[in-house]
PDB file of C-alpha atoms in Angstrom:
ATOM      1  CA  MET R  25      18.939  -3.571  52.136  1.00  0.00           C
ATOM      2  CA  VAL R  26      21.681  -5.128  49.816  1.00  0.00           C
ATOM      3  CA  THR R  27      19.430  -8.256  50.477  1.00  0.00           C
ATOM      4  CA  LEU R  28      16.597  -6.063  48.581  1.00  0.00           C
ATOM      5  CA  LEU R  29      18.327  -4.513  45.900  1.00  0.00           C
ATOM      6  CA  LEU R  30      19.266  -8.672  44.601  1.00  0.00           C
ATOM      7  CA  SER R  31      16.063  -9.473  45.057  1.00  0.00           C
ATOM      8  CA  ALA R  32      15.087  -6.567  42.292  1.00  0.00           C
ATOM      9  CA  PHE R  33      18.231  -7.365  40.637  1.00  0.00           C
ATOM     10  CA  ASP R  34      17.230 -11.215  39.865  1.00  0.00           C
ATOM     11  CA  GLN R  35      13.456  -9.977  38.916  1.00  0.00           C
ATOM     12  CA  LEU R  36      14.510  -7.791  36.270  1.00  0.00           C
ATOM     13  CA  PHE R  37      17.696 -10.658  35.289  1.00  0.00           C
ATOM     14  CA  PRO R  38      16.797 -13.333  35.778  1.00  0.00           C
ATOM     15  CA  HIS R  39      19.372 -14.640  34.142  1.00  0.00           C
ATOM     16  CA  GLY R  40      22.022 -12.209  34.741  1.00  0.00           C
ATOM     17  CA  ILE R  41      23.352  -9.709  32.380  1.00  0.00           C
ATOM     18  CA  GLY R  42      26.813 -11.214  31.464  1.00  0.00           C
ATOM     19  CA  ARG R  43      25.874 -13.321  28.747  1.00  0.00           C
ATOM     20  CA  TYR R  44      23.449 -10.561  27.247  1.00  0.00           C
ATOM     21  CA  ALA R  45      26.328  -7.631  27.739  1.00  0.00           C
ATOM     22  CA  VAL R  46      28.916  -9.509  26.105  1.00  0.00           C
ATOM     23  CA  GLY R  47      27.004 -11.049  23.579  1.00  0.00           C
ATOM     24  CA  GLY R  48      26.212  -7.358  22.983  1.00  0.00           C
ATOM     25  CA  VAL R  49      29.689  -6.495  23.001  1.00  0.00           C
ATOM     26  CA  PHE R  50      30.084  -9.285  20.003  1.00  0.00           C
ATOM     27  CA  VAL R  51      27.788  -8.155  17.736  1.00  0.00           C
ATOM     28  CA  GLY R  52      29.120  -3.985  17.871  1.00  0.00           C
ATOM     29  CA  LEU R  53      32.865  -5.337  16.841  1.00  0.00           C
ATOM     30  CA  GLY R  54      31.590  -6.854  14.351  1.00  0.00           C
ATOM     31  CA  VAL R  55      30.423  -3.730  12.911  1.00  0.00           C
ATOM     32  CA  ALA R  56      32.478  -1.900  13.914  1.00  0.00           C
ATOM     33  CA  VAL R  57      35.385  -3.978  11.937  1.00  0.00           C
ATOM     34  CA  ILE R  58      33.814  -3.547   8.708  1.00  0.00           C
ATOM     35  CA  TYR R  59      33.481  -0.524   9.432  1.00  0.00           C
ATOM     36  CA  LEU R  60      37.302   0.621  10.307  1.00  0.00           C
ATOM     37  CA  GLY R  61      38.077  -0.951   7.195  1.00  0.00           C
ATOM     38  CA  THR R  62      35.212   0.341   4.704  1.00  0.00           C
ATOM     39  CA  SER R  63      33.085   3.624   6.525  1.00  0.00           C
ATOM     40  CA  ILE R  64      29.950   1.239   6.090  1.00  0.00           C
ATOM     41  CA  GLN R  65      27.947   1.088   9.693  1.00  0.00           C
ATOM     42  CA  PRO R  66      26.537  -2.550   8.330  1.00  0.00           C
ATOM     43  CA  GLY R  67      22.474  -3.740   9.689  1.00  0.00           C
ATOM     44  CA  ALA R  68      20.935  -6.706   9.015  1.00  0.00           C
ATOM     45  CA  SER R  69      17.849  -6.008   7.336  1.00  0.00           C
ATOM     46  CA  THR R  70      18.956  -4.694   3.570  1.00  0.00           C
ATOM     47  CA  PHE R  71      20.009  -7.836   2.518  1.00  0.00           C
ATOM     48  CA  LEU R  72      16.363  -8.489   1.934  1.00  0.00           C
ATOM     49  CA  GLU R  73      16.648  -5.863  -0.096  1.00  0.00           C
ATOM     50  CA  SER R  74      19.501  -6.484  -2.160  1.00  0.00           C
ATOM     51  CA  THR R  75      18.952 -10.538  -1.987  1.00  0.00           C
ATOM     52  CA  LEU R  76      14.785  -9.260  -3.572  1.00  0.00           C
ATOM     53  CA  SER R  77      17.285  -7.484  -5.793  1.00  0.00           C
ATOM     54  CA  TYR R  78      18.483 -11.046  -7.925  1.00  0.00           C
ATOM     55  CA  VAL R  79      15.151 -11.906  -8.975  1.00  0.00           C
ATOM     56  CA  SER R  80      13.689  -9.161  -8.675  1.00  0.00           C
ATOM     57  CA  GLY R  81      13.256  -6.320 -11.329  1.00  0.00           C
ATOM     58  CA  VAL R  82      10.920  -3.631  -9.647  1.00  0.00           C
ATOM     59  CA  LYS R  83      12.449  -0.635  -9.781  1.00  0.00           C
ATOM     60  CA  ARG R  84      13.162  -0.174  -6.561  1.00  0.00           C
ATOM     61  CA  PHE R  85      15.073  -3.397  -5.368  1.00  0.00           C
ATOM     62  CA  GLN R  86      17.701  -2.131  -8.650  1.00  0.00           C
ATOM     63  CA  GLN R  87      18.484   1.095  -7.696  1.00  0.00           C
ATOM     64  CA  HIS R  88      21.941   1.174  -7.434  1.00  0.00           C
ATOM     65  CA  ARG R  89      22.771   0.993  -3.305  1.00  0.00           C
ATOM     66  CA  PHE R  90      20.880  -2.228  -3.494  1.00  0.00           C
ATOM     67  CA  THR R  91      23.313  -3.932  -6.701  1.00  0.00           C
ATOM     68  CA  VAL R  92      26.181  -2.806  -6.132  1.00  0.00           C
ATOM     69  CA  SER R  93      25.852  -4.470  -2.018  1.00  0.00           C
ATOM     70  CA  ARG R  94      23.937  -7.310  -2.730  1.00  0.00           C
ATOM     71  CA  ASP R  95      27.235  -9.572  -2.845  1.00  0.00           C
ATOM     72  CA  TRP R  96      28.577  -8.852   0.289  1.00  0.00           C
ATOM     73  CA  ARG R  97      25.258  -8.309   2.408  1.00  0.00           C
ATOM     74  CA  VAL R  98      24.563 -11.853   1.572  1.00  0.00           C
ATOM     75  CA  VAL R  99      28.100 -12.530   3.027  1.00  0.00           C
ATOM     76  CA  PHE R 100      27.426 -10.844   5.414  1.00  0.00           C
ATOM     77  CA  THR R 101      25.175 -12.776   6.289  1.00  0.00           C
ATOM     78  CA  VAL R 102      26.503 -16.336   5.872  1.00  0.00           C
ATOM     79  CA  GLY R 103      28.638 -14.918   8.421  1.00  0.00           C
ATOM     80  CA  ILE R 104      26.177 -14.070  10.812  1.00  0.00           C
ATOM     81  CA  VAL R 105      24.649 -17.698  10.587  1.00  0.00           C
ATOM     82  CA  ALA R 106      28.184 -19.132  10.649  1.00  0.00           C
ATOM     83  CA  GLY R 107      29.203 -17.206  13.692  1.00  0.00           C
ATOM     84  CA  ALA R 108      25.689 -17.992  15.169  1.00  0.00           C
ATOM     85  CA  GLY R 109      26.666 -21.861  14.020  1.00  0.00           C
ATOM     86  CA  ILE R 110      29.753 -21.735  15.930  1.00  0.00           C
ATOM     87  CA  TYR R 111      28.533 -20.960  18.470  1.00  0.00           C
ATOM     88  CA  ALA R 112      26.342 -23.639  18.560  1.00  0.00           C
ATOM     89  CA  LEU R 113      28.266 -26.270  17.938  1.00  0.00           C
ATOM     90  CA  THR R 114      30.861 -25.166  21.081  1.00  0.00           C
ATOM     91  CA  LEU R 115      29.682 -22.933  24.072  1.00  0.00           C
ATOM     92  CA  GLY R 116      25.991 -23.242  23.313  1.00  0.00           C
ATOM     93  CA  GLY R 117      25.306 -27.206  23.710  1.00  0.00           C
ATOM     94  CA  GLY R 118      24.017 -28.051  20.282  1.00  0.00           C
ATOM     95  CA  VAL R 119      21.509 -27.411  17.942  1.00  0.00           C
ATOM     96  CA  TRP R 120      18.543 -25.330  19.891  1.00  0.00           C
ATOM     97  CA  THR R 121      15.112 -25.130  17.945  1.00  0.00           C
ATOM     98  CA  THR R 122      11.845 -22.685  19.150  1.00  0.00           C
ATOM     99  CA  ASP R 123       8.255 -23.641  20.585  1.00  0.00           C
ATOM    100  CA  VAL R 124       6.486 -20.582  19.388  1.00  0.00           C
ATOM    101  CA  GLN R 125       4.015 -21.536  16.940  1.00  0.00           C
ATOM    102  CA  TRP R 126       5.226 -21.361  13.239  1.00  0.00           C
ATOM    103  CA  TRP R 127       2.421 -18.104  12.052  1.00  0.00           C
ATOM    104  CA  ARG R 128       3.321 -16.682  14.720  1.00  0.00           C
ATOM    105  CA  LEU R 129       6.620 -16.704  13.218  1.00  0.00           C
ATOM    106  CA  LEU R 130       4.473 -16.556   9.267  1.00  0.00           C
ATOM    107  CA  GLY R 131       2.825 -12.955  10.687  1.00  0.00           C
ATOM    108  CA  GLY R 132       5.868 -11.744  12.795  1.00  0.00           C
ATOM    109  CA  GLY R 133       8.043 -12.385  10.048  1.00  0.00           C
ATOM    110  CA  VAL R 134       6.067  -9.627   7.122  1.00  0.00           C
ATOM    111  CA  LEU R 135       5.305  -7.022   9.728  1.00  0.00           C
ATOM    112  CA  VAL R 136       9.109  -7.295   9.927  1.00  0.00           C
ATOM    113  CA  GLY R 137       9.940  -7.281   5.895  1.00  0.00           C
ATOM    114  CA  VAL R 138       7.712  -4.464   6.065  1.00  0.00           C
ATOM    115  CA  GLY R 139       8.117  -1.954   8.779  1.00  0.00           C
ATOM    116  CA  THR R 140      12.194  -2.196   8.996  1.00  0.00           C
ATOM    117  CA  ARG R 141      12.255  -0.858   4.724  1.00  0.00           C
ATOM    118  CA  LEU R 142       9.795   1.287   5.467  1.00  0.00           C
ATOM    119  CA  GLY R 143      11.270   2.697   8.541  1.00  0.00           C
ATOM    120  CA  LYS R 144      14.764   2.212   6.865  1.00  0.00           C
ATOM    121  CA  GLY R 145      15.694   0.605   9.279  1.00  0.00           C
ATOM    122  CA  CYS R 146      15.722  -2.324  11.762  1.00  0.00           C
ATOM    123  CA  THR R 147      17.240  -3.462  15.749  1.00  0.00           C
ATOM    124  CA  SER R 148      20.740  -3.547  14.358  1.00  0.00           C
ATOM    125  CA  GLY R 149      20.847  -0.356  11.406  1.00  0.00           C
ATOM    126  CA  HIS R 150      19.065   1.767  14.041  1.00  0.00           C
ATOM    127  CA  GLY R 151      19.714  -0.423  17.380  1.00  0.00           C
ATOM    128  CA  VAL R 152      23.435  -0.585  17.055  1.00  0.00           C
ATOM    129  CA  CYS R 153      24.717   1.570  14.152  1.00  0.00           C
ATOM    130  CA  GLY R 154      21.649   4.257  14.341  1.00  0.00           C
ATOM    131  CA  VAL R 155      22.213   4.289  18.616  1.00  0.00           C
ATOM    132  CA  GLY R 156      26.095   3.829  18.315  1.00  0.00           C
ATOM    133  CA  SER R 157      25.742   7.253  16.007  1.00  0.00           C
ATOM    134  CA  GLY R 158      24.045   9.724  18.318  1.00  0.00           C
ATOM    135  CA  SER R 159      21.209   9.520  15.584  1.00  0.00           C
ATOM    136  CA  SER R 160      17.696  10.618  16.733  1.00  0.00           C
ATOM    137  CA  THR R 161      16.300   9.538  14.100  1.00  0.00           C
ATOM    138  CA  SER R 162      16.851   6.370  14.840  1.00  0.00           C
ATOM    139  CA  ILE R 163      16.036   7.115  18.791  1.00  0.00           C
ATOM    140  CA  LEU R 164      13.348   7.507  17.802  1.00  0.00           C
ATOM    141  CA  ASN R 165      11.989   5.107  15.259  1.00  0.00           C
ATOM    142  CA  VAL R 166      13.383   2.851  18.408  1.00  0.00           C
ATOM    143  CA  ALA R 167      11.412   4.315  21.039  1.00  0.00           C
ATOM    144  CA  ILE R 168       8.456   3.279  19.106  1.00  0.00           C
ATOM    145  CA  PHE R 169       9.291  -0.092  18.257  1.00  0.00           C
ATOM    146  CA  LEU R 170      10.463  -1.097  21.901  1.00  0.00           C
ATOM    147  CA  ALA R 171       6.877  -0.104  23.559  1.00  0.00           C
ATOM    148  CA  ILE R 172       4.925  -1.138  20.972  1.00  0.00           C
ATOM    149  CA  ALA R 173       6.465  -4.681  20.128  1.00  0.00           C
ATOM    150  CA  SER R 174       6.310  -4.571  24.361  1.00  0.00           C
ATOM    151  CA  GLY R 175       2.638  -4.016  23.661  1.00  0.00           C
ATOM    152  CA  THR R 176       2.064  -6.720  21.573  1.00  0.00           C
ATOM    153  CA  ALA R 177       4.211  -9.133  23.660  1.00  0.00           C
ATOM    154  CA  LEU R 178       2.298  -8.970  26.485  1.00  0.00           C
ATOM    155  CA  ALA R 179      -0.947  -8.583  24.145  1.00  0.00           C
ATOM    156  CA  VAL R 180      -0.542 -11.860  22.794  1.00  0.00           C
ATOM    157  CA  GLN R 181      -0.095 -13.159  26.627  1.00  0.00           C
ATOM    158  CA  ALA R 182      -2.210 -11.642  27.877  1.00  0.00           C
ATOM    159  CA  ALA R 183      -4.348 -13.536  25.007  1.00  0.00           C
ATOM    160  CA  GLY R 184      -3.441 -16.976  26.150  1.00  0.00           C
ATOM    161  CA  VAL R 185      -0.916 -17.583  23.523  1.00  0.00           C
ATOM    162  CA  SER R 186       2.152 -19.206  23.897  1.00  0.00           C
ATOM    163  CA  PRO R 187       4.500 -19.713  23.424  1.00  0.00           C
TER     164      PRO R 187
ATOM    165  CA  MET S  26      26.429   0.949 -14.193  1.00  0.00           C
ATOM    166  CA  THR S  27      29.100   0.794 -16.354  1.00  0.00           C
ATOM    167  CA  PRO S  28      30.934  -1.834 -18.883  1.00  0.00           C
ATOM    168  CA  GLU S  29      33.564  -2.337 -16.308  1.00  0.00           C
ATOM    169  CA  GLN S  30      31.228  -2.558 -13.169  1.00  0.00           C
ATOM    170  CA  GLY S  31      29.605  -5.356 -15.443  1.00  0.00           C
ATOM    171  CA  GLY S  32      32.149  -7.600 -16.354  1.00  0.00           C
ATOM    172  CA  ARG S  33      34.438  -9.408 -12.842  1.00  0.00           C
ATOM    173  CA  ASP S  34      37.544  -9.203 -14.808  1.00  0.00           C
ATOM    174  CA  SER S  35      39.110  -6.209 -15.003  1.00  0.00           C
ATOM    175  CA  GLY S  36      40.931  -5.872 -11.353  1.00  0.00           C
ATOM    176  CA  ALA S  37      41.109  -2.249 -11.913  1.00  0.00           C
ATOM    177  CA  SER S  38      37.696  -0.694 -12.381  1.00  0.00           C
ATOM    178  CA  ARG S  39      37.103  -3.089  -9.947  1.00  0.00           C
ATOM    179  CA  PRO S  40      34.117  -1.431  -7.260  1.00  0.00           C
ATOM    180  CA  ALA S  41      35.820  -1.645  -3.880  1.00  0.00           C
ATOM    181  CA  GLU S  42      32.640  -3.815  -2.694  1.00  0.00           C
ATOM    182  CA  ALA S  43      33.982  -6.863  -4.608  1.00  0.00           C
ATOM    183  CA  SER S  44      37.888  -7.914  -3.494  1.00  0.00           C
ATOM    184  CA  PRO S  45      38.526 -10.139  -1.734  1.00  0.00           C
ATOM    185  CA  ALA S  46      39.409  -7.419   1.413  1.00  0.00           C
ATOM    186  CA  PHE S  47      36.896  -6.080   0.972  1.00  0.00           C
ATOM    187  CA  LEU S  48      34.210  -9.600   1.471  1.00  0.00           C
ATOM    188  CA  ALA S  49      37.254 -11.116   3.877  1.00  0.00           C
ATOM    189  CA  LEU S  50      36.594  -7.915   6.415  1.00  0.00           C
ATOM    190  CA  VAL S  51      32.510  -8.528   5.985  1.00  0.00           C
ATOM    191  CA  LEU S  52      32.693 -11.996   6.687  1.00  0.00           C
ATOM    192  CA  ALA S  53      34.809 -11.789   9.360  1.00  0.00           C
ATOM    193  CA  GLY S  54      32.411  -8.653  10.991  1.00  0.00           C
ATOM    194  CA  GLY S  55      29.467 -11.285   9.960  1.00  0.00           C
ATOM    195  CA  LEU S  56      30.963 -14.029  12.472  1.00  0.00           C
ATOM    196  CA  LEU S  57      31.550 -12.386  14.854  1.00  0.00           C
ATOM    197  CA  PHE S  58      28.212 -10.229  14.639  1.00  0.00           C
ATOM    198  CA  GLY S  59      25.962 -14.003  14.790  1.00  0.00           C
ATOM    199  CA  PHE S  60      29.072 -15.278  17.648  1.00  0.00           C
ATOM    200  CA  GLY S  61      27.205 -12.620  19.030  1.00  0.00           C
ATOM    201  CA  LEU S  62      23.936 -13.379  19.180  1.00  0.00           C
ATOM    202  CA  GLY S  63      24.609 -16.440  19.851  1.00  0.00           C
ATOM    203  CA  ILE S  64      25.732 -15.920  23.204  1.00  0.00           C
ATOM    204  CA  SER S  65      23.190 -13.294  24.412  1.00  0.00           C
ATOM    205  CA  HIS S  66      20.977 -15.762  23.382  1.00  0.00           C
ATOM    206  CA  MET S  67      19.362 -12.861  20.897  1.00  0.00           C
ATOM    207  CA  ALA S  68      19.119 -16.221  18.495  1.00  0.00           C
ATOM    208  CA  ARG S  69      16.061 -17.338  20.372  1.00  0.00           C
ATOM    209  CA  PRO S  70      12.391 -15.625  19.123  1.00  0.00           C
ATOM    210  CA  GLU S  71      11.007 -17.108  23.622  1.00  0.00           C
ATOM    211  CA  VAL S  72      14.379 -15.137  25.318  1.00  0.00           C
ATOM    212  CA  VAL S  73      13.558 -11.734  23.380  1.00  0.00           C
ATOM    213  CA  LEU S  74       9.600 -12.299  23.493  1.00  0.00           C
ATOM    214  CA  ASP S  75      10.710 -12.746  27.910  1.00  0.00           C
ATOM    215  CA  PHE S  76      12.340  -9.099  26.893  1.00  0.00           C
ATOM    216  CA  LEU S  77       9.371  -8.145  25.411  1.00  0.00           C
ATOM    217  CA  GLN S  78       6.458  -9.313  28.313  1.00  0.00           C
ATOM    218  CA  LEU S  79       8.900  -7.860  30.545  1.00  0.00           C
ATOM    219  CA  GLU S  80      10.239 -10.514  32.353  1.00  0.00           C
ATOM    220  CA  ASP S  81      13.661 -10.544  31.338  1.00  0.00           C
ATOM    221  CA  PHE S  82      14.884  -7.449  30.863  1.00  0.00           C
ATOM    222  CA  GLY S  83      18.793  -7.932  30.030  1.00  0.00           C
ATOM    223  CA  LEU S  84      18.065  -7.390  26.068  1.00  0.00           C
ATOM    224  CA  LEU S  85      18.789  -4.328  26.597  1.00  0.00           C
ATOM    225  CA  PHE S  86      22.411  -4.910  27.674  1.00  0.00           C
ATOM    226  CA  VAL S  87      22.378  -6.329  24.076  1.00  0.00           C
ATOM    227  CA  MET S  88      21.221  -3.373  22.188  1.00  0.00           C
ATOM    228  CA  GLY S  89      23.531  -0.788  24.924  1.00  0.00           C
ATOM    229  CA  GLY S  90      26.665  -2.825  24.851  1.00  0.00           C
ATOM    230  CA  ALA S  91      27.227  -2.853  21.229  1.00  0.00           C
ATOM    231  CA  ALA S  92      25.595   0.153  20.268  1.00  0.00           C
ATOM    232  CA  GLY S  93      28.519   1.612  22.725  1.00  0.00           C
ATOM    233  CA  VAL S  94      30.789   0.039  20.698  1.00  0.00           C
ATOM    234  CA  VAL S  95      30.161   0.740  17.932  1.00  0.00           C
ATOM    235  CA  GLY S  96      30.046   4.571  19.294  1.00  0.00           C
ATOM    236  CA  THR S  97      32.431   4.508  21.021  1.00  0.00           C
ATOM    237  CA  THR S  98      34.189   3.239  17.259  1.00  0.00           C
ATOM    238  CA  THR S  99      32.272   5.987  15.663  1.00  0.00           C
ATOM    239  CA  VAL S 100      33.559   8.391  17.805  1.00  0.00           C
ATOM    240  CA  LEU S 101      37.241   7.066  18.038  1.00  0.00           C
ATOM    241  CA  ALA S 102      37.234   6.933  13.690  1.00  0.00           C
ATOM    242  CA  VAL S 103      35.863  10.220  12.344  1.00  0.00           C
ATOM    243  CA  ARG S 104      37.665  12.862  14.943  1.00  0.00           C
ATOM    244  CA  PHE S 105      41.077  10.640  14.459  1.00  0.00           C
ATOM    245  CA  LEU S 106      41.198   8.340  11.225  1.00  0.00           C
ATOM    246  CA  ASP S 107      41.370   9.106   7.247  1.00  0.00           C
ATOM    247  CA  ASP S 108      39.338   7.967   4.518  1.00  0.00           C
ATOM    248  CA  ALA S 109      38.795   4.240   5.134  1.00  0.00           C
ATOM    249  CA  PRO S 110      41.500   1.770   3.897  1.00  0.00           C
ATOM    250  CA  LEU S 111      39.392  -0.880   1.516  1.00  0.00           C
ATOM    251  CA  THR S 112      37.082   2.718  -0.163  1.00  0.00           C
ATOM    252  CA  GLY S 113      39.137   5.329   0.796  1.00  0.00           C
ATOM    253  CA  ARG S 114      35.491   7.252   1.735  1.00  0.00           C
ATOM    254  CA  PRO S 115      36.076   9.000   4.723  1.00  0.00           C
ATOM    255  CA  TYR S 116      34.010   7.842   8.344  1.00  0.00           C
ATOM    256  CA  GLY S 117      30.602   9.350   9.358  1.00  0.00           C
ATOM    257  CA  ARG S 118      27.738   8.768  11.516  1.00  0.00           C
ATOM    258  CA  ARG S 119      24.676   6.344  10.534  1.00  0.00           C
ATOM    259  CA  LEU S 120      22.217   8.666  10.130  1.00  0.00           C
ATOM    260  CA  ARG S 121      18.849   8.448   7.880  1.00  0.00           C
ATOM    261  CA  ASP S 122      16.540  11.372   7.501  1.00  0.00           C
ATOM    262  CA  LEU S 123      13.650  11.546  10.070  1.00  0.00           C
ATOM    263  CA  ASP S 124       9.796  11.278   8.072  1.00  0.00           C
ATOM    264  CA  ALA S 125       6.540   9.438   8.741  1.00  0.00           C
ATOM    265  CA  ASP S 126       8.025   6.304   7.363  1.00  0.00           C
ATOM    266  CA  VAL S 127      10.666   6.159   9.981  1.00  0.00           C
ATOM    267  CA  ALA S 128       7.473   6.021  12.866  1.00  0.00           C
ATOM    268  CA  ILE S 129       5.055   4.334  10.859  1.00  0.00           C
ATOM    269  CA  GLY S 130       7.866   1.149   9.810  1.00  0.00           C
ATOM    270  CA  GLY S 131       8.866   1.895  13.306  1.00  0.00           C
ATOM    271  CA  GLY S 132       5.341   1.023  14.591  1.00  0.00           C
ATOM    272  CA  ILE S 133       4.809  -1.642  12.609  1.00  0.00           C
ATOM    273  CA  PHE S 134       8.161  -3.345  12.934  1.00  0.00           C
ATOM    274  CA  GLY S 135       7.088  -3.338  17.073  1.00  0.00           C
ATOM    275  CA  VAL S 136       3.861  -5.394  15.760  1.00  0.00           C
ATOM    276  CA  GLY S 137       5.322  -7.822  13.446  1.00  0.00           C
ATOM    277  CA  TRP S 138       8.764  -7.778  16.507  1.00  0.00           C
ATOM    278  CA  GLY S 139       6.117  -8.250  19.382  1.00  0.00           C
ATOM    279  CA  LEU S 140       4.455 -11.056  17.797  1.00  0.00           C
ATOM    280  CA  SER S 141       6.831 -13.313  16.835  1.00  0.00           C
ATOM    281  CA  GLY S 142      10.324 -12.356  18.801  1.00  0.00           C
ATOM    282  CA  ILE S 143      12.459 -12.041  15.724  1.00  0.00           C
ATOM    283  CA  CYS S 144      14.091  -9.026  13.575  1.00  0.00           C
ATOM    284  CA  PRO S 145      15.930  -9.514  10.987  1.00  0.00           C
ATOM    285  CA  GLY S 146      19.877  -9.877  12.670  1.00  0.00           C
ATOM    286  CA  ALA S 147      18.095 -12.328  14.956  1.00  0.00           C
ATOM    287  CA  GLY S 148      16.408 -14.342  12.821  1.00  0.00           C
ATOM    288  CA  TYR S 149      19.498 -15.169  10.103  1.00  0.00           C
ATOM    289  CA  ALA S 150      21.533 -15.561  13.947  1.00  0.00           C
ATOM    290  CA  SER S 151      18.703 -18.236  15.145  1.00  0.00           C
ATOM    291  CA  LEU S 152      19.692 -20.438  11.648  1.00  0.00           C
ATOM    292  CA  GLY S 153      22.529 -20.766  11.953  1.00  0.00           C
ATOM    293  CA  ILE S 154      21.691 -23.011  15.987  1.00  0.00           C
ATOM    294  CA  GLY S 155      19.459 -25.829  13.505  1.00  0.00           C
ATOM    295  CA  ASN S 156      15.838 -23.410  14.284  1.00  0.00           C
ATOM    296  CA  LEU S 157      14.704 -24.784  11.001  1.00  0.00           C
ATOM    297  CA  PRO S 158      11.012 -23.175  12.109  1.00  0.00           C
ATOM    298  CA  ILE S 159      12.345 -19.709  11.855  1.00  0.00           C
ATOM    299  CA  LEU S 160      12.324 -19.947   8.403  1.00  0.00           C
ATOM    300  CA  TRP S 161       8.942 -19.505   8.982  1.00  0.00           C
ATOM    301  CA  GLY S 162      10.321 -16.097   9.733  1.00  0.00           C
ATOM    302  CA  ILE S 163      12.767 -15.402   6.858  1.00  0.00           C
ATOM    303  CA  VAL S 164      10.649 -15.854   4.673  1.00  0.00           C
ATOM    304  CA  GLY S 165       7.493 -13.522   5.734  1.00  0.00           C
ATOM    305  CA  MET S 166      10.858 -10.768   6.518  1.00  0.00           C
ATOM    306  CA  PHE S 167      11.507 -11.510   2.493  1.00  0.00           C
ATOM    307  CA  ALA S 168       7.381 -11.577   1.610  1.00  0.00           C
ATOM    308  CA  GLY S 169       7.466  -8.118   3.232  1.00  0.00           C
ATOM    309  CA  ALA S 170       9.620  -6.654   1.904  1.00  0.00           C
ATOM    310  CA  TYR S 171       8.877  -7.577  -1.587  1.00  0.00           C
ATOM    311  CA  VAL S 172       5.405  -6.370  -0.495  1.00  0.00           C
ATOM    312  CA  GLN S 173       6.334  -3.069   0.549  1.00  0.00           C
ATOM    313  CA  GLY S 174       8.635  -1.997  -2.110  1.00  0.00           C
ATOM    314  CA  TYR S 175       6.597  -3.362  -4.680  1.00  0.00           C
ATOM    315  CA  LEU S 176       3.591  -1.000  -3.864  1.00  0.00           C
ATOM    316  CA  ARG S 177       6.329   1.715  -3.020  1.00  0.00           C
ATOM    317  CA  SER S 178       7.604   1.465  -7.308  1.00  0.00           C
ATOM    318  CA  MET S 179       3.819   1.555  -7.762  1.00  0.00           C
ATOM    319  CA  ASP S 180       2.966   4.700  -6.204  1.00  0.00           C
ATOM    320  CA  ARG S 181       5.657   6.135  -7.673  1.00  0.00           C
ATOM    321  CA  SER S 182       6.513   5.144 -10.939  1.00  0.00           C
ATOM    322  CA  GLY S 183       4.058   7.036 -12.656  1.00  0.00           C
ATOM    323  CA  THR S 184       5.373  10.488 -11.661  1.00  0.00           C
ATOM    324  CA  GLU S 185       8.988  10.397 -10.159  1.00  0.00           C
ATOM    325  CA  GLU S 186      11.323   8.702 -11.995  1.00  0.00           C
ATOM    326  CA  PRO S 187      14.192   5.971  -9.685  1.00  0.00           C
ATOM    327  CA  ALA S 188      16.728   8.012  -7.475  1.00  0.00           C
ATOM    328  CA  ALA S 189      20.267   6.580  -8.447  1.00  0.00           C
ATOM    329  CA  ALA S 190      21.223   6.849  -5.379  1.00  0.00           C
ATOM    330  CA  ASP S 191      19.977   7.568  -1.901  1.00  0.00           C
TER     331      ASP S 191
END
């Protein structure tokens, strides 16, 4: 019985859960620290629009909520890049490069950019901040994108694309 | 908006968002956030794709762990703390209006995430671990956000003034 459970666990979590749970707690702490100081729960994707407001006169990007937050959102993103860099240089064993093909990254990136702005949030804005806030809007958004993303990834895999 | 907000020389009327303490705190939070994405391996698209292909469910613990910390902090802050020290604003939950865009946007986001294995935060973190090919994805995200914003501006330019604040 115990062996059976352990083997089921190994199937579901071939790399265990430690690094995932610990990483998640750090991500949560990053949001919590900013929230406690400012009452803002920062998501990662508003950075896209707020940064576009530096260079585009399009009305959508020139809203006050983007122009007033664009500087600190740059700082937040620089922090994310640097924090991951510190990980790579300490525990992470140096530089790591993906083998996922460029057209998947580019095409997927475009759709992620459209979808996160239309849907008012992303994996962090809805998935961490919104779900953490018990927002039914966010829970619905996350349920939809998890299901569709999984279906998409399985379909691409079934089509023989790897990675 | 006002002349004071345009010039950074006047400390008294500077928006809270531009104070050194605010920016230092945001940087600290970003460092923790990015470090966590590194530890969790979410900065690697392959690991995200393994999750979405139902081969490794560990990523549930990333979102769950992070949402658990944020949820606990939010409940406690709303209940027991007064206004946030750096902005003077009350603590609240992150809530958004529920409309069709939330569902449609979530669906489009899902196709993109499933195709590429990257999302915004993990994309930035991926750059931090030296993964230069992720720039394809980051350029794509900016392009997608621009197209969406541009079309939306066209859509409403004839009928509606831009909202001052949402």
